[in-house]
Amino acid sequence: ATGCTVNRLCKSDRKNYFYPDLPKAYQISQFDVPICENGEVFFYVDGEKRSCRLERIHFEEDAGKLLHEGNSTVVDFNRCGVPLIEMVTRPDLRSSAEAKEFLEMIKTTLSYLGICDCKMEEGSIRCDINVSIRPEGSTELGTRVEMKNVNTFSGAVRAIDYEIARQIEVVENGGTIYQETRRWDDIKGCNTVLRSKEDAQDYRYFPDPDLIAVEIDDAWMAQIESEIPE
C-alpha cells in the first residue's frame, strides 16, 4: 500500500538497552532486514501534492509506559510485549503542516486497509517526532532531536513548532543542539530532556536466538497484493 520493497526473509533481532519501561532489558525488533524498505506516501498541503519517503517498516514489541506526575514516575506494564509496526520516514517533511497531513494520510491508509482502528487516544497509533534545522541554502541537516509522548495530531503540530523555535533560539544564541530524546508536555506546551539519544551500535543488536526466521514465498505475496483495495 505504500509502494515498499517487501523483503522475503523476515527475521527477529534483539535490541538491548536498560530503561525502567523494559523489564527484560531487551526488545524484540528488526535491525538489518526490516519487513519493508523504500516506500513513499503522497499527500496534499493547500492543494499541492507532496510526498514523504519511507525508509523502512519493521515490527517491534512495545515497551511499558512511563507516567510522570510532579517529581514522581510510575510504570504501566500493561502494553509491554504487545506487537506493533513502526514506520520510519526519511527527512522529507519541511513543516508541522506537512507532518500533520502526512499523519492523516497514514491514518486513512491504515483504516482503509482494516489493519488498525487508529484510535490515538487509546494508543493504537502513536508518533515520535524528530526535528532538525539548517541554515537557509544549506543542504546539510543539523543534529536531530527526538520527541516522545505525542498523543494527538494537533499535539504533534504544537510539539514540532515549539521544537523548531527552541532550536533556532539555541543556535542564534551561540549554543549547540545535542542529539537527545525529549518529552513533550502538551498541557504546558513545552518539552524537557528525557535522555541522551543512543545510536544503533549502542543497542548491541544481534539475531534473536529463540525466534526462527520466516521466508515469505511468491504465492503468498501475490495473494496479498490481489487483496489490497484500490
PDB file of C-alpha atoms in Angstrom:
ATOM      1  CA  ALA A   1       0.000   0.000   0.000  1.00  0.00           C
ATOM      2  CA  THR A   2       2.995   2.349   0.447  1.00  0.00           C
ATOM      3  CA  GLY A   3       4.991   1.089  -2.531  1.00  0.00           C
ATOM      4  CA  CYS A   4       7.716  -0.545  -0.446  1.00  0.00           C
ATOM      5  CA  THR A   5      10.020  -3.380  -1.391  1.00  0.00           C
ATOM      6  CA  VAL A   6       8.972  -6.347   0.770  1.00  0.00           C
ATOM      7  CA  ASN A   7      11.878  -8.461   1.983  1.00  0.00           C
ATOM      8  CA  ARG A   8      11.310 -12.201   1.522  1.00  0.00           C
ATOM      9  CA  LEU A   9      13.296 -13.040   4.664  1.00  0.00           C
ATOM     10  CA  CYS A  10      11.703 -11.926   7.925  1.00  0.00           C
ATOM     11  CA  LYS A  11      13.945 -12.288  10.978  1.00  0.00           C
ATOM     12  CA  SER A  12      13.902 -11.011  14.556  1.00  0.00           C
ATOM     13  CA  ASP A  13      16.677  -9.197  16.397  1.00  0.00           C
ATOM     14  CA  ARG A  14      17.265  -8.200  19.981  1.00  0.00           C
ATOM     15  CA  LYS A  15      17.661  -4.502  20.727  1.00  0.00           C
ATOM     16  CA  ASN A  16      19.425  -4.243  24.077  1.00  0.00           C
ATOM     17  CA  TYR A  17      19.008  -1.322  26.444  1.00  0.00           C
ATOM     18  CA  PHE A  18      18.284  -0.700  30.102  1.00  0.00           C
ATOM     19  CA  TYR A  19      15.332   1.522  30.920  1.00  0.00           C
ATOM     20  CA  PRO A  20      12.556   1.275  33.545  1.00  0.00           C
ATOM     21  CA  ASP A  21       9.847   0.560  30.957  1.00  0.00           C
ATOM     22  CA  LEU A  22      11.671  -2.526  29.596  1.00  0.00           C
ATOM     23  CA  PRO A  23      11.864  -5.136  32.393  1.00  0.00           C
ATOM     24  CA  LYS A  24      13.849  -7.799  30.492  1.00  0.00           C
ATOM     25  CA  ALA A  25      16.378  -5.199  29.209  1.00  0.00           C
ATOM     26  CA  TYR A  26      15.970  -6.145  25.544  1.00  0.00           C
ATOM     27  CA  GLN A  27      13.297  -5.530  22.946  1.00  0.00           C
ATOM     28  CA  ILE A  28      12.397  -7.847  20.060  1.00  0.00           C
ATOM     29  CA  SER A  29      12.778  -5.745  16.912  1.00  0.00           C
ATOM     30  CA  GLN A  30      14.351  -5.821  13.451  1.00  0.00           C
ATOM     31  CA  PHE A  31      17.743  -4.366  12.603  1.00  0.00           C
ATOM     32  CA  ASP A  32      19.269  -5.046   9.184  1.00  0.00           C
ATOM     33  CA  VAL A  33      16.355  -6.809   7.449  1.00  0.00           C
ATOM     34  CA  PRO A  34      13.063  -4.973   8.083  1.00  0.00           C
ATOM     35  CA  ILE A  35       9.747  -6.180   6.631  1.00  0.00           C
ATOM     36  CA  CYS A  36       9.602  -3.291   4.139  1.00  0.00           C
ATOM     37  CA  GLU A  37      12.005  -0.731   2.679  1.00  0.00           C
ATOM     38  CA  ASN A  38      11.926   2.311   0.400  1.00  0.00           C
ATOM     39  CA  GLY A  39       8.261   3.266   0.175  1.00  0.00           C
ATOM     40  CA  GLU A  40       6.581   6.610  -0.410  1.00  0.00           C
ATOM     41  CA  VAL A  41       3.432   8.297   0.881  1.00  0.00           C
ATOM     42  CA  PHE A  42       1.668  11.049  -1.085  1.00  0.00           C
ATOM     43  CA  PHE A  43      -0.484  13.763   0.465  1.00  0.00           C
ATOM     44  CA  TYR A  44      -1.720  17.295  -0.222  1.00  0.00           C
ATOM     45  CA  VAL A  45      -0.933  20.591   1.540  1.00  0.00           C
ATOM     46  CA  ASP A  46      -3.017  23.594   0.430  1.00  0.00           C
ATOM     47  CA  GLY A  47      -3.947  21.746  -2.758  1.00  0.00           C
ATOM     48  CA  GLU A  48      -0.323  20.987  -3.651  1.00  0.00           C
ATOM     49  CA  LYS A  49       0.834  17.374  -3.936  1.00  0.00           C
ATOM     50  CA  ARG A  50       3.726  16.432  -1.644  1.00  0.00           C
ATOM     51  CA  SER A  51       5.421  13.164  -0.744  1.00  0.00           C
ATOM     52  CA  CYS A  52       7.447  11.645   2.054  1.00  0.00           C
ATOM     53  CA  ARG A  53       9.710   8.651   1.582  1.00  0.00           C
ATOM     54  CA  LEU A  54       9.521   5.725   3.982  1.00  0.00           C
ATOM     55  CA  GLU A  55      12.926   4.367   4.932  1.00  0.00           C
ATOM     56  CA  ARG A  56      11.510   1.183   6.441  1.00  0.00           C
ATOM     57  CA  ILE A  57       8.601  -0.553   8.140  1.00  0.00           C
ATOM     58  CA  HIS A  58       9.524  -3.120  10.782  1.00  0.00           C
ATOM     59  CA  PHE A  59       7.873  -4.982  13.627  1.00  0.00           C
ATOM     60  CA  GLU A  60       8.780  -4.434  17.256  1.00  0.00           C
ATOM     61  CA  GLU A  61       7.404  -5.292  20.672  1.00  0.00           C
ATOM     62  CA  ASP A  62       6.027  -2.419  22.711  1.00  0.00           C
ATOM     63  CA  ALA A  63       7.642  -1.248  25.913  1.00  0.00           C
ATOM     64  CA  GLY A  64       5.849  -0.160  29.079  1.00  0.00           C
ATOM     65  CA  LYS A  65       4.507   3.334  29.623  1.00  0.00           C
ATOM     66  CA  LEU A  66       6.077   5.840  31.987  1.00  0.00           C
ATOM     67  CA  LEU A  67       3.645   8.179  33.739  1.00  0.00           C
ATOM     68  CA  HIS A  68       5.192  11.334  35.190  1.00  0.00           C
ATOM     69  CA  GLU A  69       3.488  13.303  37.940  1.00  0.00           C
ATOM     70  CA  GLY A  70       5.416  16.063  39.664  1.00  0.00           C
ATOM     71  CA  ASN A  71       8.699  14.596  40.861  1.00  0.00           C
ATOM     72  CA  SER A  72       7.412  11.015  40.722  1.00  0.00           C
ATOM     73  CA  THR A  73       7.246   8.442  37.938  1.00  0.00           C
ATOM     74  CA  VAL A  74       5.259   5.199  37.809  1.00  0.00           C
ATOM     75  CA  VAL A  75       5.494   2.435  35.208  1.00  0.00           C
ATOM     76  CA  ASP A  76       2.490   0.828  33.484  1.00  0.00           C
ATOM     77  CA  PHE A  77       3.467  -2.569  32.028  1.00  0.00           C
ATOM     78  CA  ASN A  78       0.044  -3.385  30.504  1.00  0.00           C
ATOM     79  CA  ARG A  79       1.137  -2.893  26.884  1.00  0.00           C
ATOM     80  CA  CYS A  80       4.639  -4.348  27.383  1.00  0.00           C
ATOM     81  CA  GLY A  81       5.356  -7.089  24.838  1.00  0.00           C
ATOM     82  CA  VAL A  82       2.413  -6.219  22.565  1.00  0.00           C
ATOM     83  CA  PRO A  83       3.498  -6.363  18.887  1.00  0.00           C
ATOM     84  CA  LEU A  84       3.417  -3.225  16.757  1.00  0.00           C
ATOM     85  CA  ILE A  85       4.705  -1.994  13.428  1.00  0.00           C
ATOM     86  CA  GLU A  86       6.950   1.040  13.250  1.00  0.00           C
ATOM     87  CA  MET A  87       7.202   3.201  10.150  1.00  0.00           C
ATOM     88  CA  VAL A  88      10.369   5.280   9.775  1.00  0.00           C
ATOM     89  CA  THR A  89      10.342   8.228   7.387  1.00  0.00           C
ATOM     90  CA  ARG A  90      13.162   9.953   5.551  1.00  0.00           C
ATOM     91  CA  PRO A  91      13.693  13.647   6.484  1.00  0.00           C
ATOM     92  CA  ASP A  92      11.336  14.920   3.773  1.00  0.00           C
ATOM     93  CA  LEU A  93       8.774  16.817   5.886  1.00  0.00           C
ATOM     94  CA  ARG A  94       9.513  20.540   5.976  1.00  0.00           C
ATOM     95  CA  SER A  95       6.882  21.910   8.368  1.00  0.00           C
ATOM     96  CA  SER A  96       4.362  20.974  11.018  1.00  0.00           C
ATOM     97  CA  ALA A  97       1.596  21.394   8.410  1.00  0.00           C
ATOM     98  CA  GLU A  98       3.234  18.785   6.153  1.00  0.00           C
ATOM     99  CA  ALA A  99       3.721  16.450   9.114  1.00  0.00           C
ATOM    100  CA  LYS A 100       0.038  16.696  10.055  1.00  0.00           C
ATOM    101  CA  GLU A 101      -1.176  15.928   6.525  1.00  0.00           C
ATOM    102  CA  PHE A 102       1.283  13.031   6.305  1.00  0.00           C
ATOM    103  CA  LEU A 103      -0.048  11.614   9.585  1.00  0.00           C
ATOM    104  CA  GLU A 104      -3.629  11.998   8.374  1.00  0.00           C
ATOM    105  CA  MET A 105      -2.788  10.072   5.190  1.00  0.00           C
ATOM    106  CA  ILE A 106      -1.105   7.286   7.192  1.00  0.00           C
ATOM    107  CA  LYS A 107      -4.179   7.082   9.426  1.00  0.00           C
ATOM    108  CA  THR A 108      -6.507   6.974   6.404  1.00  0.00           C
ATOM    109  CA  THR A 109      -4.433   4.254   4.740  1.00  0.00           C
ATOM    110  CA  LEU A 110      -4.275   2.038   7.828  1.00  0.00           C
ATOM    111  CA  SER A 111      -8.007   2.472   8.457  1.00  0.00           C
ATOM    112  CA  TYR A 112      -8.891   1.730   4.830  1.00  0.00           C
ATOM    113  CA  LEU A 113      -6.775  -1.438   4.857  1.00  0.00           C
ATOM    114  CA  GLY A 114      -8.553  -2.573   8.017  1.00  0.00           C
ATOM    115  CA  ILE A 115      -5.344  -3.286   9.947  1.00  0.00           C
ATOM    116  CA  CYS A 116      -5.703  -0.636  12.675  1.00  0.00           C
ATOM    117  CA  ASP A 117      -8.568   1.230  14.357  1.00  0.00           C
ATOM    118  CA  CYS A 118      -6.219   4.261  14.633  1.00  0.00           C
ATOM    119  CA  LYS A 119      -7.625   5.393  17.989  1.00  0.00           C
ATOM    120  CA  MET A 120      -4.767   7.638  19.019  1.00  0.00           C
ATOM    121  CA  GLU A 121      -6.284   8.332  22.434  1.00  0.00           C
ATOM    122  CA  GLU A 122      -6.058   4.594  23.175  1.00  0.00           C
ATOM    123  CA  GLY A 123      -2.512   4.270  21.857  1.00  0.00           C
ATOM    124  CA  SER A 124      -3.499   2.307  18.722  1.00  0.00           C
ATOM    125  CA  ILE A 125      -1.456   4.751  16.660  1.00  0.00           C
ATOM    126  CA  ARG A 126       1.355   6.894  18.022  1.00  0.00           C
ATOM    127  CA  CYS A 127       4.130   9.010  16.622  1.00  0.00           C
ATOM    128  CA  ASP A 128       7.588  10.045  17.724  1.00  0.00           C
ATOM    129  CA  ILE A 129       8.920  13.233  16.194  1.00  0.00           C
ATOM    130  CA  ASN A 130      12.441  14.040  15.049  1.00  0.00           C
ATOM    131  CA  VAL A 131      13.239  17.706  14.408  1.00  0.00           C
ATOM    132  CA  SER A 132      16.376  19.279  12.985  1.00  0.00           C
ATOM    133  CA  ILE A 133      17.082  22.691  11.474  1.00  0.00           C
ATOM    134  CA  ARG A 134      19.591  24.034   8.971  1.00  0.00           C
ATOM    135  CA  PRO A 135      20.604  27.459   7.671  1.00  0.00           C
ATOM    136  CA  GLU A 136      18.709  28.610   4.603  1.00  0.00           C
ATOM    137  CA  GLY A 137      20.535  27.467   1.479  1.00  0.00           C
ATOM    138  CA  SER A 138      22.372  24.675   3.298  1.00  0.00           C
ATOM    139  CA  THR A 139      21.885  21.040   2.245  1.00  0.00           C
ATOM    140  CA  GLU A 140      23.245  19.505   5.450  1.00  0.00           C
ATOM    141  CA  LEU A 141      20.719  18.872   8.209  1.00  0.00           C
ATOM    142  CA  GLY A 142      21.585  19.786  11.762  1.00  0.00           C
ATOM    143  CA  THR A 143      21.586  17.496  14.788  1.00  0.00           C
ATOM    144  CA  ARG A 144      18.179  15.905  15.268  1.00  0.00           C
ATOM    145  CA  VAL A 145      16.206  15.849  18.490  1.00  0.00           C
ATOM    146  CA  GLU A 146      13.559  13.183  19.137  1.00  0.00           C
ATOM    147  CA  MET A 147      10.316  13.905  20.986  1.00  0.00           C
ATOM    148  CA  LYS A 148       8.103  11.333  22.686  1.00  0.00           C
ATOM    149  CA  ASN A 149       4.726  11.469  24.482  1.00  0.00           C
ATOM    150  CA  VAL A 150       2.905  12.969  21.491  1.00  0.00           C
ATOM    151  CA  ASN A 151      -0.694  11.796  21.846  1.00  0.00           C
ATOM    152  CA  THR A 152      -2.674  13.729  19.194  1.00  0.00           C
ATOM    153  CA  PHE A 153      -2.073  15.024  15.668  1.00  0.00           C
ATOM    154  CA  SER A 154      -2.733  18.583  16.851  1.00  0.00           C
ATOM    155  CA  GLY A 155      -0.248  17.955  19.668  1.00  0.00           C
ATOM    156  CA  ALA A 156       2.298  16.869  17.056  1.00  0.00           C
ATOM    157  CA  VAL A 157       1.883  20.225  15.303  1.00  0.00           C
ATOM    158  CA  ARG A 158       2.416  22.131  18.556  1.00  0.00           C
ATOM    159  CA  ALA A 159       5.402  19.967  19.504  1.00  0.00           C
ATOM    160  CA  ILE A 160       7.094  20.470  16.120  1.00  0.00           C
ATOM    161  CA  ASP A 161       6.560  24.243  16.114  1.00  0.00           C
ATOM    162  CA  TYR A 162       7.875  24.510  19.680  1.00  0.00           C
ATOM    163  CA  GLU A 163      10.991  22.433  18.971  1.00  0.00           C
ATOM    164  CA  ILE A 164      11.789  24.363  15.772  1.00  0.00           C
ATOM    165  CA  ALA A 165      11.591  27.646  17.693  1.00  0.00           C
ATOM    166  CA  ARG A 166      13.662  26.216  20.582  1.00  0.00           C
ATOM    167  CA  GLN A 167      16.447  25.007  18.283  1.00  0.00           C
ATOM    168  CA  ILE A 168      16.563  28.286  16.360  1.00  0.00           C
ATOM    169  CA  GLU A 169      16.837  30.220  19.619  1.00  0.00           C
ATOM    170  CA  VAL A 170      19.656  27.968  20.867  1.00  0.00           C
ATOM    171  CA  VAL A 171      21.643  28.293  17.628  1.00  0.00           C
ATOM    172  CA  GLU A 172      21.116  32.074  17.303  1.00  0.00           C
ATOM    173  CA  ASN A 173      22.400  32.494  20.865  1.00  0.00           C
ATOM    174  CA  GLY A 174      25.587  30.587  20.036  1.00  0.00           C
ATOM    175  CA  GLY A 175      24.504  27.310  21.659  1.00  0.00           C
ATOM    176  CA  THR A 176      24.773  23.712  20.450  1.00  0.00           C
ATOM    177  CA  ILE A 177      21.975  21.278  19.637  1.00  0.00           C
ATOM    178  CA  TYR A 178      22.631  17.870  21.198  1.00  0.00           C
ATOM    179  CA  GLN A 179      21.228  14.553  19.981  1.00  0.00           C
ATOM    180  CA  GLU A 180      18.769  13.632  22.704  1.00  0.00           C
ATOM    181  CA  THR A 181      15.263  12.432  23.446  1.00  0.00           C
ATOM    182  CA  ARG A 182      12.853  14.946  24.947  1.00  0.00           C
ATOM    183  CA  ARG A 183       9.392  14.513  26.469  1.00  0.00           C
ATOM    184  CA  TRP A 184       6.585  16.692  25.118  1.00  0.00           C
ATOM    185  CA  ASP A 185       4.161  18.116  27.701  1.00  0.00           C
ATOM    186  CA  ASP A 186       1.049  19.165  25.795  1.00  0.00           C
ATOM    187  CA  ILE A 187      -0.532  20.872  28.818  1.00  0.00           C
ATOM    188  CA  LYS A 188       2.495  23.085  29.493  1.00  0.00           C
ATOM    189  CA  GLY A 189       3.271  23.445  25.771  1.00  0.00           C
ATOM    190  CA  CYS A 190       6.974  22.654  26.146  1.00  0.00           C
ATOM    191  CA  ASN A 191       9.385  19.725  26.252  1.00  0.00           C
ATOM    192  CA  THR A 192      12.030  18.516  28.706  1.00  0.00           C
ATOM    193  CA  VAL A 193      15.088  16.281  28.350  1.00  0.00           C
ATOM    194  CA  LEU A 194      14.499  12.560  28.938  1.00  0.00           C
ATOM    195  CA  ARG A 195      17.847  11.055  27.930  1.00  0.00           C
ATOM    196  CA  SER A 196      20.716  11.402  25.505  1.00  0.00           C
ATOM    197  CA  LYS A 197      19.908   9.665  22.222  1.00  0.00           C
ATOM    198  CA  GLU A 198      21.660   6.372  21.541  1.00  0.00           C
ATOM    199  CA  ASP A 199      22.985   5.296  18.146  1.00  0.00           C
ATOM    200  CA  ALA A 200      22.434   1.849  16.634  1.00  0.00           C
ATOM    201  CA  GLN A 201      25.755   0.495  17.929  1.00  0.00           C
ATOM    202  CA  ASP A 202      24.754   1.379  21.496  1.00  0.00           C
ATOM    203  CA  TYR A 203      21.858  -1.100  21.293  1.00  0.00           C
ATOM    204  CA  ARG A 204      24.151  -4.093  20.561  1.00  0.00           C
ATOM    205  CA  TYR A 205      21.722  -5.658  18.081  1.00  0.00           C
ATOM    206  CA  PHE A 206      22.035  -9.384  17.417  1.00  0.00           C
ATOM    207  CA  PRO A 207      19.699 -12.033  15.910  1.00  0.00           C
ATOM    208  CA  ASP A 208      17.208 -13.366  18.455  1.00  0.00           C
ATOM    209  CA  PRO A 209      18.349 -16.947  19.209  1.00  0.00           C
ATOM    210  CA  ASP A 210      14.850 -18.080  20.304  1.00  0.00           C
ATOM    211  CA  LEU A 211      12.849 -16.956  17.259  1.00  0.00           C
ATOM    212  CA  ILE A 212      13.179 -18.578  13.836  1.00  0.00           C
ATOM    213  CA  ALA A 213      13.299 -16.589  10.610  1.00  0.00           C
ATOM    214  CA  VAL A 214      10.276 -16.698   8.292  1.00  0.00           C
ATOM    215  CA  GLU A 215      10.582 -16.894   4.497  1.00  0.00           C
ATOM    216  CA  ILE A 216       7.775 -15.254   2.522  1.00  0.00           C
ATOM    217  CA  ASP A 217       7.003 -17.055  -0.738  1.00  0.00           C
ATOM    218  CA  ASP A 218       5.908 -15.519  -4.032  1.00  0.00           C
ATOM    219  CA  ALA A 219       2.453 -17.131  -3.953  1.00  0.00           C
ATOM    220  CA  TRP A 220       1.549 -15.521  -0.619  1.00  0.00           C
ATOM    221  CA  MET A 221       2.880 -12.160  -1.794  1.00  0.00           C
ATOM    222  CA  ALA A 222       0.751 -12.394  -4.941  1.00  0.00           C
ATOM    223  CA  GLN A 223      -2.315 -13.273  -2.853  1.00  0.00           C
ATOM    224  CA  ILE A 224      -1.806 -10.274  -0.532  1.00  0.00           C
ATOM    225  CA  GLU A 225      -1.277  -7.922  -3.490  1.00  0.00           C
ATOM    226  CA  SER A 226      -4.508  -9.130  -5.102  1.00  0.00           C
ATOM    227  CA  GLU A 227      -6.478  -8.433  -1.883  1.00  0.00           C
ATOM    228  CA  ILE A 228      -5.291  -4.837  -1.410  1.00  0.00           C
ATOM    229  CA  PRO A 229      -8.201  -2.453  -2.098  1.00  0.00           C
ATOM    230  CA  GLU A 230      -7.965   0.433  -4.562  1.00  0.00           C
TER     231      GLU A 230
END
